[in-house]
Amino acid sequence: MALVLTDDKRRLLATTGHVLVRGGAGSGKTTIALAKACVDFDAGRLGAAGKALFLSFARATVARVAEQATATIGSDQLSRIEISTYHGFAWTILKSHGYLLCAKPGVRLLLPTQARDRLAGLDGAARFARQRQLFDEEGLVAFDLFPTLLVELFTRLEVLAEAYAFAYPLIIVDEFQDTNAEEWKMIFTLGQRSRLIALGDPKQRIYDFKGADPRRFDDFLAAFQPEPFDFGGENNRSAGTDIIRFADAILDGAFRPEPYSGVTIDRYRGQSLRPLKQAMLQAVNRYRRSPEWSVAILVPTNALAIAAFDYMRGSDHGLPAYPAEILVAAEGPILASALIALLLEPHNDPHQLAALVLEALASFEVGRTEAAGSTALTKAGRLRRAAGQVRQRGDAGYGARGIPTDVRDLVGNVRQIVLTGDPMSDWRLVRAALADSPREELQHVAREARHLRLLQRGAQIEGRLAEAWRANGAYRDAREHLAAAVVEDQFAATTRPHRGVTVMTIHKSKGKEFDEVIVFEGVYQRYLSARGGDRERSARSNLHVAATRAKRSVVLMTPLQDPCSLLP
Ligand SMILES: Nc1ncnc2c1ncn2[C@@H]1O[C@H](COP(=O)(O)OP(=O)(O)OP(=O)(O)O)[C@@H](O)[C@H]1O
């Protein structure tokens, strides 16, 4: 790619202080920031050993940026640019120095699945207080606590802050519009010693519910007096189309009467996913002969993403199976897999195992969705009490019927299984035992566990289990092995950029780009959940982000029987 430089972009490359870059989707913010890092390196502004640090939220964004960088930047320059997620960067520091802030000799990550369990039912200040308590007393670090702890560490240990500033004299903060108050404090702290380049697009703010705030740009201007740049409507991603014009019109509803090139609105009939699959197959057909291409299916909810993914890969509805990939929050599958791992481990006492299964079921109930409702919390409480009964009273603790007795039967059946030492087939045997249970809750676990492949670490988990078997002739510590692989997965610096067809939620698509984007809503899983106020603003921003991911064309699908009112 030959870099096209406007006068403004040239001026940016020559700055020596803090910089704020605003600009629409695809206006080239990421690209110019990387070019700036190279210019600073060449001009000796990074010092003898300093690097430019590029911080982003999503791992796939990082992957795309890295790939882009590799294609356009020399290897000596590239070695002086470090690309990471905000979380990955903070964790690198906290895992080695976090213990200095708490009473424990070391710190451990509180995985999102565990966090959902241990923080269930808590909101706002109460949730934060509990996270703090888990850190202070147990050395457990929740993701939400990362920025706060990093600020504390750098404030108390100036020498550490100095060392990191020496290593990273230039820090580029991407997707600045979506930073919350704690993340902003972290950026503020980093900016006391390093030069900052903040990149953001107010129109792409889609994390209000996690504390993103429209005033963030003013905060930055006031705190750092950066040189401001605005690349406004420059469009490098979908040049030659009207995609950006259309996406901007989604924000205020002011659509023009003429059609928008590159944009199709498809009001589909019926309630099934068939029209979506047909649209996907048509898109694939258009790109079949290109060596590399990407099509994204973007949907409003996690559940719809999983349903669409299964539908794309299945063929029982008469359309050919297509090998799509998926990108969703994997908490449900991870918790389900933890339960299978537990059943794979050697246990002498069946009652102890049954109690652990009941507790794992409780964790699954509260942790598989983003925020557990009161029914799930009550049910989990009941399961935990049942686990206590079984532990205390053995056989007499199961009661006459209900989940505990089905768990007892499950444990009995699993103990009959002769494990082979081949992790994949043993895993499937245990999963089948769950699927065969008459109890819906246990069948649900089996269904969720099928989606463990959503995690990039399947092969690694298998390798670790195989090693455990070789060493012990049993899957000792299977849960630990699974957890270790999940931790690595959380911070895997570069997942590959997407090729072929990928299904994901709109939120997951932030910062990415694809040749073609199909945005789809079901009859019940809607883009817009309620008219007016914040809900409507956020639905408009989501659709804006979704549409602007496309390089060549975007198809927006909505049910004919009740079309989305935000579309023209
Ligand atoms: N100056 C430029 N010259 C040529 N191509 C460019 C230039 N800037 C960006 N591009 C291309 O345009 C596309 C979008 O650029 P980039 O990802 O930097 O935009 P962005 O503003 O960061 O987008 P978003 O906010 O949507 O993440 C990329 O494919 C990139 O290679």
Coordinates of C-alpha atoms and ligand atoms in Angstrom, one line a residue:
M1 CA 0.0 0.0 0.0
A2 CA 1.4 3.4 -1.0
L3 CA 0.8 5.9 1.7
V4 CA -1.2 8.9 0.5
L5 CA -0.4 11.9 2.7
T6 CA -2.5 15.0 2.9
D7 CA -1.0 18.3 4.2
D8 CA -2.5 17.6 7.6
K9 CA -1.0 14.2 7.8
R10 CA 2.4 15.5 6.8
R11 CA 2.1 18.1 9.6
L12 CA 1.2 15.4 12.1
L13 CA 4.3 13.5 11.2
A14 CA 6.4 16.5 12.2
T15 CA 4.8 17.1 15.7
T16 CA 7.0 16.7 18.8
G17 CA 4.3 16.8 21.6
H18 CA 1.1 15.0 22.5
V19 CA -1.3 14.5 19.6
L20 CA -5.1 14.0 19.4
V21 CA -6.3 12.5 16.2
R22 CA -10.0 12.4 15.5
G23 CA -11.5 11.1 12.3
G24 CA -14.3 8.9 10.9
A25 CA -14.1 5.2 10.3
G26 CA -11.4 4.3 7.8
S27 CA -10.0 7.9 7.7
G28 CA -6.5 6.4 8.3
K29 CA -6.0 7.1 12.1
T30 CA -4.3 3.8 12.8
T31 CA -2.2 4.0 9.6
I32 CA -0.9 7.5 10.2
A33 CA -0.1 6.7 13.9
L34 CA 2.1 3.8 12.8
A35 CA 3.8 6.0 10.2
K36 CA 4.4 8.6 12.9
A37 CA 6.1 5.9 15.1
C38 CA 8.4 5.1 12.2
V39 CA 9.2 8.8 11.6
D40 CA 10.0 9.3 15.3
F41 CA 12.2 6.2 15.3
D42 CA 14.1 7.4 12.2
A43 CA 14.5 10.9 13.8
G44 CA 15.9 9.4 17.0
R45 CA 13.0 10.6 19.1
L46 CA 12.5 7.2 20.7
G47 CA 16.0 7.3 22.3
A48 CA 18.6 4.6 22.0
A49 CA 16.4 1.7 23.0
G50 CA 12.9 3.1 23.3
K51 CA 9.8 1.7 21.5
A52 CA 6.5 3.0 20.4
L53 CA 3.7 1.2 22.2
F54 CA 0.4 0.8 20.4
L55 CA -2.5 0.1 22.7
S56 CA -5.9 -1.2 21.5
F57 CA -8.9 -2.9 23.0
A58 CA -9.4 -5.9 20.7
R59 CA -6.9 -8.5 19.9
A60 CA -8.0 -8.8 16.3
T61 CA -7.5 -5.1 15.8
V62 CA -4.0 -5.6 17.1
A63 CA -3.6 -8.4 14.6
R64 CA -4.8 -6.2 11.7
V65 CA -2.6 -3.4 12.7
A66 CA 0.4 -5.7 13.1
E67 CA -0.3 -7.2 9.7
Q68 CA -0.6 -3.8 8.1
A69 CA 2.6 -2.7 9.8
T70 CA 4.5 -5.7 8.6
A71 CA 3.4 -5.0 5.0
T72 CA 4.4 -1.4 5.0
I73 CA 7.2 -1.0 7.6
G74 CA 10.8 -2.1 7.5
S75 CA 11.9 -4.8 9.9
D76 CA 14.2 -2.5 11.9
Q77 CA 11.4 0.0 12.4
L78 CA 8.9 -2.8 13.2
S79 CA 11.1 -4.2 15.9
R80 CA 10.7 -0.8 17.7
I81 CA 6.9 -0.8 17.6
E82 CA 5.2 -2.9 20.2
I83 CA 1.5 -3.6 19.7
S84 CA -0.6 -4.8 22.5
T85 CA -4.1 -4.7 24.1
Y86 CA -4.7 -2.4 27.0
H87 CA -5.2 -5.5 29.2
G88 CA -2.3 -7.4 27.9
F89 CA 0.1 -4.5 28.6
A90 CA -1.3 -3.9 32.1
W91 CA -1.2 -7.6 33.0
T92 CA 2.5 -7.9 31.9
I93 CA 3.3 -5.3 34.6
L94 CA 0.8 -6.5 37.2
K95 CA 1.7 -10.2 37.1
S96 CA 5.3 -9.4 38.0
H97 CA 4.8 -6.4 40.3
G98 CA 1.2 -6.5 41.4
Y99 CA 2.1 -8.4 44.6
L100 CA 3.8 -5.2 45.9
L101 CA 0.3 -3.8 46.4
C102 CA -1.3 -6.7 48.3
A103 CA -0.7 -8.9 51.3
K104 CA -0.1 -12.0 49.1
P105 CA 3.2 -13.3 47.9
G106 CA 2.0 -13.4 44.3
V107 CA -1.0 -12.4 42.2
R108 CA -3.3 -14.4 39.9
L109 CA -5.7 -13.5 37.2
L110 CA -9.4 -13.6 38.1
L111 CA -10.7 -15.1 34.8
P112 CA -13.9 -13.5 33.4
T113 CA -15.7 -16.9 34.0
Q114 CA -14.6 -16.8 37.7
A115 CA -15.4 -13.1 38.0
R116 CA -19.0 -13.7 36.8
D117 CA -19.4 -16.2 39.6
R118 CA -17.7 -14.4 42.4
L119 CA -19.1 -11.0 41.5
A120 CA -22.6 -12.1 40.6
G121 CA -25.4 -9.8 41.6
L122 CA -23.0 -6.9 42.4
D123 CA -23.1 -3.5 40.5
G124 CA -21.2 -0.2 40.5
A125 CA -19.4 0.6 43.8
A126 CA -20.3 -2.7 45.5
R127 CA -18.8 -4.6 42.6
F128 CA -15.7 -2.5 42.6
A129 CA -15.3 -2.9 46.4
R130 CA -15.6 -6.7 46.1
Q131 CA -13.0 -6.8 43.3
R132 CA -10.7 -4.8 45.6
Q133 CA -11.3 -7.2 48.4
L134 CA -10.5 -10.2 46.3
F135 CA -7.3 -8.5 45.3
D136 CA -6.3 -7.4 48.8
E137 CA -7.2 -10.7 50.5
E138 CA -6.5 -13.3 47.8
G139 CA -4.2 -11.6 45.3
L140 CA -6.9 -12.1 42.6
V141 CA -6.8 -9.5 39.8
A142 CA -10.1 -8.9 38.0
F143 CA -9.8 -7.3 34.5
D144 CA -11.7 -4.3 35.6
L145 CA -9.1 -3.6 38.2
F146 CA -6.1 -3.5 35.8
P147 CA -6.0 0.2 35.1
T148 CA -6.6 1.2 38.8
L149 CA -3.8 -1.1 40.0
L150 CA -1.4 0.1 37.3
V151 CA -2.0 3.7 38.3
E152 CA -1.4 2.8 42.0
L153 CA 1.8 0.9 41.1
F154 CA 3.2 3.7 39.0
T155 CA 2.2 6.4 41.6
R156 CA 3.9 4.5 44.5
L157 CA 6.9 3.3 42.6
E158 CA 8.2 6.1 40.5
V159 CA 11.2 4.1 39.5
L160 CA 8.9 1.6 37.8
A161 CA 7.0 4.4 36.0
E162 CA 10.4 5.8 34.9
A163 CA 11.5 2.5 33.6
Y164 CA 8.4 2.0 31.5
A165 CA 8.6 5.5 30.2
F166 CA 12.2 4.9 29.2
A167 CA 11.1 1.8 27.4
Y168 CA 8.0 3.4 25.8
P169 CA 8.6 7.1 25.2
L170 CA 5.7 7.2 22.7
I171 CA 2.4 5.6 23.4
I172 CA -0.5 5.4 20.9
V173 CA -3.9 4.9 22.5
D174 CA -6.4 3.6 20.0
E175 CA -10.2 3.7 20.2
F176 CA -9.9 6.5 22.7
Q177 CA -13.7 7.3 22.5
D178 CA -14.4 4.0 24.3
T179 CA -12.1 4.4 27.3
N180 CA -13.8 4.5 30.7
A181 CA -12.9 6.6 33.7
E182 CA -10.3 4.1 35.1
E183 CA -8.7 3.6 31.7
W184 CA -8.5 7.3 31.2
K185 CA -6.7 7.7 34.6
M186 CA -4.2 5.0 33.4
I187 CA -3.6 6.9 30.1
F188 CA -3.2 10.1 32.1
T189 CA -0.6 8.5 34.3
L190 CA 1.3 7.1 31.3
G191 CA 1.2 10.5 29.7
Q192 CA 3.0 12.1 32.6
R193 CA 6.3 10.6 31.3
S194 CA 5.6 9.5 27.7
R195 CA 4.3 11.3 24.7
L196 CA 0.8 10.3 23.8
I197 CA -1.1 10.0 20.5
A198 CA -4.8 9.4 21.1
L199 CA -6.9 8.1 18.2
G200 CA -10.6 8.2 18.3
D201 CA -13.9 8.7 16.5
P202 CA -16.8 10.1 18.5
K203 CA -19.2 8.4 16.1
Q204 CA -17.9 5.0 16.9
R205 CA -18.5 5.2 20.7
I206 CA -20.3 1.9 21.5
Y207 CA -19.2 1.2 25.1
D208 CA -21.3 3.7 27.0
F209 CA -22.6 0.9 29.1
K210 CA -19.0 0.2 30.3
G211 CA -18.3 3.9 31.1
A212 CA -17.2 5.4 27.8
D213 CA -18.0 9.1 27.9
P214 CA -18.4 11.8 25.2
R215 CA -16.3 14.2 27.3
R216 CA -13.2 12.1 27.1
F217 CA -11.8 14.1 24.2
D218 CA -12.2 17.3 26.2
D219 CA -10.5 15.6 29.2
F220 CA -7.5 14.8 27.0
L221 CA -7.4 18.3 25.5
A222 CA -7.5 19.9 29.0
A223 CA -4.9 17.6 30.5
F224 CA -2.3 17.5 27.8
Q225 CA -2.9 20.4 25.4
P226 CA -2.2 18.1 22.5
E227 CA -2.0 19.2 18.9
P228 CA -5.4 18.3 17.5
F229 CA -6.1 16.8 14.1
D230 CA -9.4 16.0 12.5
F231 CA -9.4 13.8 9.4
G232 CA -13.2 14.2 9.3
G233 CA -14.7 12.4 6.4
E234 CA -11.5 11.2 4.7
N235 CA -12.3 7.6 3.5
N236 CA -9.5 5.3 2.8
R237 CA -11.3 2.0 3.6
S238 CA -14.3 2.0 1.3
A239 CA -13.2 4.7 -1.2
G240 CA -15.4 4.9 -4.3
T241 CA -18.5 3.8 -2.4
D242 CA -21.2 5.7 -0.4
I243 CA -20.8 3.4 2.7
I244 CA -19.5 6.1 5.0
R245 CA -22.2 8.6 3.8
F246 CA -24.8 5.9 4.5
A247 CA -23.3 5.1 7.9
D248 CA -23.3 8.7 8.9
A249 CA -27.0 9.0 7.8
I250 CA -27.8 6.1 10.2
L251 CA -26.6 8.3 13.1
D252 CA -29.2 11.1 12.5
G253 CA -31.7 9.4 10.2
A254 CA -31.3 12.0 7.4
F255 CA -31.1 9.6 4.5
R256 CA -31.0 11.0 1.0
P257 CA -33.5 9.7 -1.6
E258 CA -30.9 8.3 -4.0
P259 CA -29.5 4.9 -3.4
Y260 CA -26.1 4.6 -1.7
S261 CA -23.5 2.7 -3.8
G262 CA -22.0 -0.3 -1.9
V263 CA -25.1 -0.5 0.4
T264 CA -28.0 -2.9 0.1
I265 CA -31.0 -3.1 2.4
D266 CA -32.6 -6.6 2.4
R267 CA -36.0 -7.0 3.9
Y268 CA -36.2 -10.8 4.2
R269 CA -39.3 -12.9 4.4
G270 CA -39.9 -15.4 7.2
Q271 CA -38.2 -16.0 10.5
S272 CA -35.5 -18.5 9.7
L273 CA -31.8 -18.0 9.1
R274 CA -32.1 -19.3 5.5
P275 CA -32.0 -15.8 3.8
L276 CA -28.9 -15.0 5.8
K277 CA -27.2 -18.1 4.6
Q278 CA -28.2 -17.4 1.0
A279 CA -26.8 -13.9 1.2
M280 CA -23.6 -15.4 2.7
L281 CA -23.3 -18.0 -0.1
Q282 CA -23.8 -15.3 -2.7
A283 CA -21.1 -13.2 -1.2
V284 CA -18.7 -16.1 -1.0
N285 CA -19.4 -16.8 -4.7
R286 CA -18.4 -13.3 -5.6
Y287 CA -15.0 -13.7 -3.9
R288 CA -14.3 -17.3 -4.6
R289 CA -11.6 -16.6 -7.2
S290 CA -9.7 -14.0 -5.1
P291 CA -6.7 -15.3 -3.3
E292 CA -7.7 -13.5 -0.1
W293 CA -11.0 -12.2 1.0
S294 CA -13.1 -11.7 4.1
V295 CA -16.8 -11.6 4.7
A296 CA -18.3 -10.8 8.2
I297 CA -21.7 -11.7 9.5
L298 CA -22.5 -9.2 12.2
V299 CA -25.5 -9.7 14.6
P300 CA -26.8 -7.9 17.7
T301 CA -26.5 -10.7 20.2
N302 CA -24.1 -13.5 21.3
A303 CA -26.9 -16.0 21.1
L304 CA -27.8 -15.1 17.6
A305 CA -24.1 -15.3 16.6
I306 CA -23.9 -18.9 17.9
A307 CA -27.2 -19.8 16.1
A308 CA -26.0 -18.2 12.8
F309 CA -22.6 -20.0 13.1
D310 CA -24.3 -23.4 13.6
Y311 CA -26.6 -22.7 10.7
M312 CA -23.7 -21.7 8.4
R313 CA -21.8 -24.9 9.2
G314 CA -24.9 -27.2 9.1
S315 CA -26.5 -28.7 6.0
D316 CA -29.7 -30.3 7.4
H317 CA -31.8 -27.3 6.1
G318 CA -30.9 -28.1 2.5
L319 CA -28.2 -25.5 1.8
P320 CA -24.6 -26.6 1.6
A321 CA -22.5 -26.5 4.8
Y322 CA -20.0 -23.7 4.9
P323 CA -16.9 -23.6 7.1
A324 CA -17.5 -20.3 8.9
E325 CA -15.5 -19.1 11.9
I326 CA -17.0 -17.4 15.0
L327 CA -15.9 -14.8 17.4
V328 CA -18.0 -14.6 20.6
A329 CA -17.6 -14.3 24.3
A330 CA -16.7 -17.8 25.3
E331 CA -17.6 -17.8 28.9
G332 CA -20.4 -20.4 28.6
P333 CA -18.2 -22.9 26.7
I334 CA -15.3 -22.4 29.1
L335 CA -17.5 -23.1 32.2
A336 CA -19.0 -26.1 30.5
S337 CA -15.6 -27.4 29.6
A338 CA -14.4 -26.9 33.2
L339 CA -17.2 -29.2 34.3
I340 CA -16.0 -31.8 31.7
A341 CA -12.4 -31.4 32.8
L342 CA -13.6 -32.0 36.4
L343 CA -15.2 -35.3 35.4
L344 CA -12.1 -36.3 33.5
E345 CA -9.9 -35.9 36.6
P346 CA -9.3 -39.0 38.9
H347 CA -11.5 -38.9 42.0
N348 CA -11.6 -41.5 44.7
D349 CA -14.8 -40.3 46.5
P350 CA -17.9 -40.2 44.3
H351 CA -19.8 -38.0 46.7
Q352 CA -17.0 -35.5 46.7
L353 CA -17.0 -35.5 42.9
A354 CA -20.8 -35.1 42.8
A355 CA -20.5 -32.1 45.2
L356 CA -17.9 -30.5 42.9
V357 CA -20.2 -31.1 39.9
L358 CA -23.1 -29.4 41.7
E359 CA -20.8 -26.4 42.4
A360 CA -19.5 -26.3 38.8
L361 CA -23.2 -26.4 37.7
A362 CA -23.8 -23.4 40.0
S363 CA -20.9 -21.5 38.4
F364 CA -22.2 -22.4 35.0
E365 CA -25.7 -21.0 35.8
V366 CA -24.4 -17.6 36.9
G367 CA -21.4 -17.3 34.6
R368 CA -22.7 -18.3 31.2
T369 CA -24.4 -15.0 30.5
E370 CA -23.0 -11.5 30.9
A371 CA -25.2 -10.6 33.9
A372 CA -26.9 -13.4 35.9
G373 CA -30.6 -12.7 36.6
S374 CA -32.2 -13.4 40.0
T375 CA -33.5 -16.8 38.8
A376 CA -30.0 -18.0 38.0
L377 CA -28.6 -16.7 41.3
T378 CA -31.3 -18.4 43.3
K379 CA -30.8 -21.6 41.4
A380 CA -27.0 -21.4 41.9
G381 CA -27.6 -20.9 45.7
R382 CA -29.7 -24.1 45.7
L383 CA -27.1 -26.1 43.9
R384 CA -24.4 -25.0 46.3
R385 CA -26.5 -25.9 49.3
A386 CA -27.1 -29.3 47.7
A387 CA -23.4 -29.7 47.3
G388 CA -23.0 -29.0 51.0
Q389 CA -25.6 -31.7 51.8
V390 CA -23.9 -34.3 49.7
R391 CA -20.5 -33.6 51.2
Q392 CA -21.9 -33.8 54.7
R393 CA -24.3 -36.7 54.4
G394 CA -23.0 -38.8 51.5
D395 CA -25.8 -41.0 50.1
A396 CA -28.4 -39.5 52.3
G397 CA -27.6 -36.0 51.0
Y398 CA -29.0 -36.4 47.5
G399 CA -32.7 -36.3 48.4
A400 CA -35.3 -38.4 46.5
R401 CA -35.2 -36.6 43.1
G402 CA -34.1 -33.5 41.4
I403 CA -30.8 -32.3 40.1
P404 CA -28.6 -33.9 42.8
T405 CA -29.9 -37.4 42.0
D406 CA -29.3 -36.9 38.3
V407 CA -25.8 -35.7 39.2
R408 CA -25.3 -38.8 41.3
D409 CA -26.3 -40.9 38.3
L410 CA -24.1 -38.9 36.0
V411 CA -21.1 -39.5 38.2
G412 CA -21.9 -43.2 38.4
N413 CA -22.0 -43.4 34.6
V414 CA -18.8 -41.4 34.1
R415 CA -17.0 -43.7 36.5
Q416 CA -17.9 -46.6 34.3
I417 CA -16.2 -45.0 31.3
V418 CA -12.8 -46.6 30.4
L419 CA -10.6 -43.7 29.5
T420 CA -8.3 -44.3 26.5
G421 CA -5.6 -41.6 27.0
D422 CA -6.7 -39.9 23.8
P423 CA -7.9 -36.5 25.1
M424 CA -10.3 -35.8 22.3
S425 CA -12.1 -39.1 22.4
D426 CA -12.2 -39.1 26.2
W427 CA -13.5 -35.6 26.2
R428 CA -16.3 -36.6 23.8
L429 CA -17.2 -39.7 26.0
V430 CA -17.7 -37.5 29.0
R431 CA -19.6 -34.9 27.0
A432 CA -21.9 -37.7 25.7
A433 CA -22.6 -38.8 29.3
L434 CA -23.8 -35.3 30.0
A435 CA -25.8 -35.2 26.8
D436 CA -27.4 -38.5 27.7
S437 CA -28.6 -37.4 31.1
P438 CA -32.4 -36.9 31.3
R439 CA -31.7 -33.6 33.1
E440 CA -32.0 -30.5 30.9
E441 CA -29.3 -28.6 32.9
L442 CA -26.7 -31.3 32.2
Q443 CA -27.7 -31.5 28.5
H444 CA -27.2 -27.8 28.4
V445 CA -23.6 -28.1 29.6
A446 CA -23.0 -30.7 26.9
R447 CA -24.4 -28.3 24.2
E448 CA -22.3 -25.4 25.4
A449 CA -19.1 -27.5 25.6
R450 CA -19.4 -28.2 21.9
H451 CA -18.5 -24.5 21.3
L452 CA -15.1 -24.8 23.0
R453 CA -13.6 -24.7 19.6
L454 CA -14.5 -21.0 19.7
L455 CA -11.5 -20.7 21.8
Q456 CA -8.3 -20.5 19.8
R457 CA -6.5 -22.9 22.2
G458 CA -8.2 -26.2 21.5
A459 CA -5.0 -27.8 20.3
Q460 CA -3.1 -26.5 23.3
I461 CA -5.7 -27.9 25.8
E462 CA -5.5 -31.2 24.1
G463 CA -1.7 -31.2 24.3
R464 CA -1.7 -30.4 28.0
L465 CA -4.2 -33.2 28.7
A466 CA -2.2 -35.7 26.7
E467 CA 0.9 -34.7 28.7
A468 CA -0.9 -35.2 32.0
W469 CA -2.0 -38.7 30.8
R470 CA 1.5 -39.6 29.8
A471 CA 2.9 -38.6 33.2
N472 CA 0.2 -40.0 35.4
G473 CA -1.9 -42.4 33.4
A474 CA -4.8 -40.1 34.4
Y475 CA -6.0 -36.6 33.6
R476 CA -4.7 -35.2 36.9
D477 CA -5.3 -31.4 37.3
A478 CA -7.3 -31.3 34.0
R479 CA -9.1 -28.2 35.3
E480 CA -5.8 -26.4 35.9
H481 CA -4.6 -27.3 32.5
L482 CA -7.8 -25.9 31.0
A483 CA -7.5 -22.7 33.1
A484 CA -3.9 -22.2 32.1
A485 CA -4.8 -22.4 28.4
V486 CA -7.7 -20.0 28.9
V487 CA -5.4 -17.5 30.6
E488 CA -3.0 -17.6 27.7
D489 CA -5.9 -17.2 25.3
Q490 CA -7.0 -14.0 27.1
F491 CA -3.7 -12.4 26.2
A492 CA -2.7 -14.1 23.0
A493 CA -1.2 -11.0 21.4
T494 CA -2.1 -11.7 17.8
T495 CA -5.0 -13.7 16.7
R496 CA -4.9 -13.9 12.9
P497 CA -6.9 -11.3 11.0
H498 CA -10.0 -12.7 9.6
R499 CA -10.2 -14.6 6.3
G500 CA -13.2 -16.3 4.8
V501 CA -16.5 -16.0 6.6
T502 CA -16.6 -15.0 10.3
V503 CA -19.7 -14.6 12.5
M504 CA -19.5 -12.2 15.4
T505 CA -21.5 -9.6 17.4
I506 CA -21.4 -6.0 16.2
H507 CA -19.4 -5.1 19.3
K508 CA -16.7 -7.6 18.5
S509 CA -16.3 -6.1 15.0
K510 CA -15.0 -2.8 16.3
G511 CA -11.7 -1.8 14.7
K512 CA -11.8 -4.6 12.1
E513 CA -12.3 -4.5 8.4
F514 CA -13.7 -6.9 5.8
D515 CA -14.3 -6.9 2.1
E516 CA -18.0 -7.4 2.6
V517 CA -20.2 -7.1 5.7
I518 CA -23.6 -8.7 6.2
V519 CA -25.5 -7.2 9.1
F520 CA -28.4 -9.3 10.2
E521 CA -31.1 -9.1 12.8
G522 CA -33.7 -11.7 13.7
V523 CA -37.4 -11.2 14.4
Y524 CA -36.6 -11.3 18.1
Q525 CA -33.0 -10.3 18.3
R526 CA -33.1 -6.7 17.2
Y527 CA -30.7 -3.9 16.4
L528 CA -33.0 -1.5 18.3
S529 CA -34.4 -2.7 21.6
A530 CA -36.3 0.5 22.5
R531 CA -36.9 3.8 20.8
G532 CA -35.6 7.1 22.1
G533 CA -32.9 8.0 24.6
D534 CA -29.6 6.1 25.1
R535 CA -30.9 2.8 23.7
E536 CA -31.7 4.4 20.3
R537 CA -28.4 6.4 20.3
S538 CA -26.5 3.2 21.0
A539 CA -28.4 1.2 18.4
R540 CA -27.5 3.9 15.8
S541 CA -23.8 3.9 16.8
N542 CA -23.7 0.1 16.6
L543 CA -25.2 0.1 13.1
H544 CA -22.7 2.9 12.1
V545 CA -19.8 0.8 13.4
A546 CA -21.1 -2.4 11.7
A547 CA -21.6 -0.7 8.3
T548 CA -18.2 1.1 8.3
R549 CA -16.3 -2.2 8.7
A550 CA -16.9 -2.9 5.0
K551 CA -14.3 -2.2 2.3
R552 CA -16.5 -2.9 -0.7
S553 CA -20.1 -3.6 0.2
V554 CA -22.5 -3.9 3.1
V555 CA -25.9 -5.7 3.2
L556 CA -28.2 -4.9 6.0
M557 CA -30.9 -7.5 6.6
T558 CA -34.1 -6.9 8.6
P559 CA -37.3 -8.9 8.7
L560 CA -40.0 -7.8 6.3
Q561 CA -42.8 -8.4 8.8
D562 CA -41.3 -5.8 11.2
P563 CA -38.4 -3.9 9.5
C564 CA -35.9 -2.0 11.6
S565 CA -37.1 1.6 11.9
L566 CA -33.6 3.1 11.8
L567 CA -33.1 1.9 8.2
P568 CA -34.3 3.9 5.2
Ligands
LIG1 N1 -2.8 7.5 4.0 C1 -3.3 6.4 3.5 N2 -2.9 6.1 2.2 C2 -3.4 4.9 1.7 N3 -4.2 4.0 2.3 C3 -4.6 4.3 3.6 C4 -4.1 5.5 4.2 N4 -4.6 5.5 5.5 C5 -5.4 4.4 5.6 N5 -5.4 3.7 4.4 C6 -6.1 2.4 4.2 O1 -7.4 2.6 4.6 C7 -8.0 1.6 5.5 C8 -8.4 2.2 6.8 O2 -7.3 2.8 7.5 P1 -7.2 2.7 9.1 O3 -7.4 1.4 9.6 O4 -5.9 3.4 9.4 O5 -8.4 3.7 9.5 P2 -8.9 4.1 10.9 O6 -9.2 5.5 10.8 O7 -8.0 3.6 11.9 O8 -10.3 3.2 10.9 P3 -11.3 2.7 12.1 O9 -11.6 3.9 12.9 O10 -12.5 2.3 11.3 O11 -10.6 1.6 12.8 C9 -6.8 0.6 5.6 O12 -7.1 -0.5 4.8 C10 -5.6 1.3 5.2 O13 -4.6 0.5 4.7

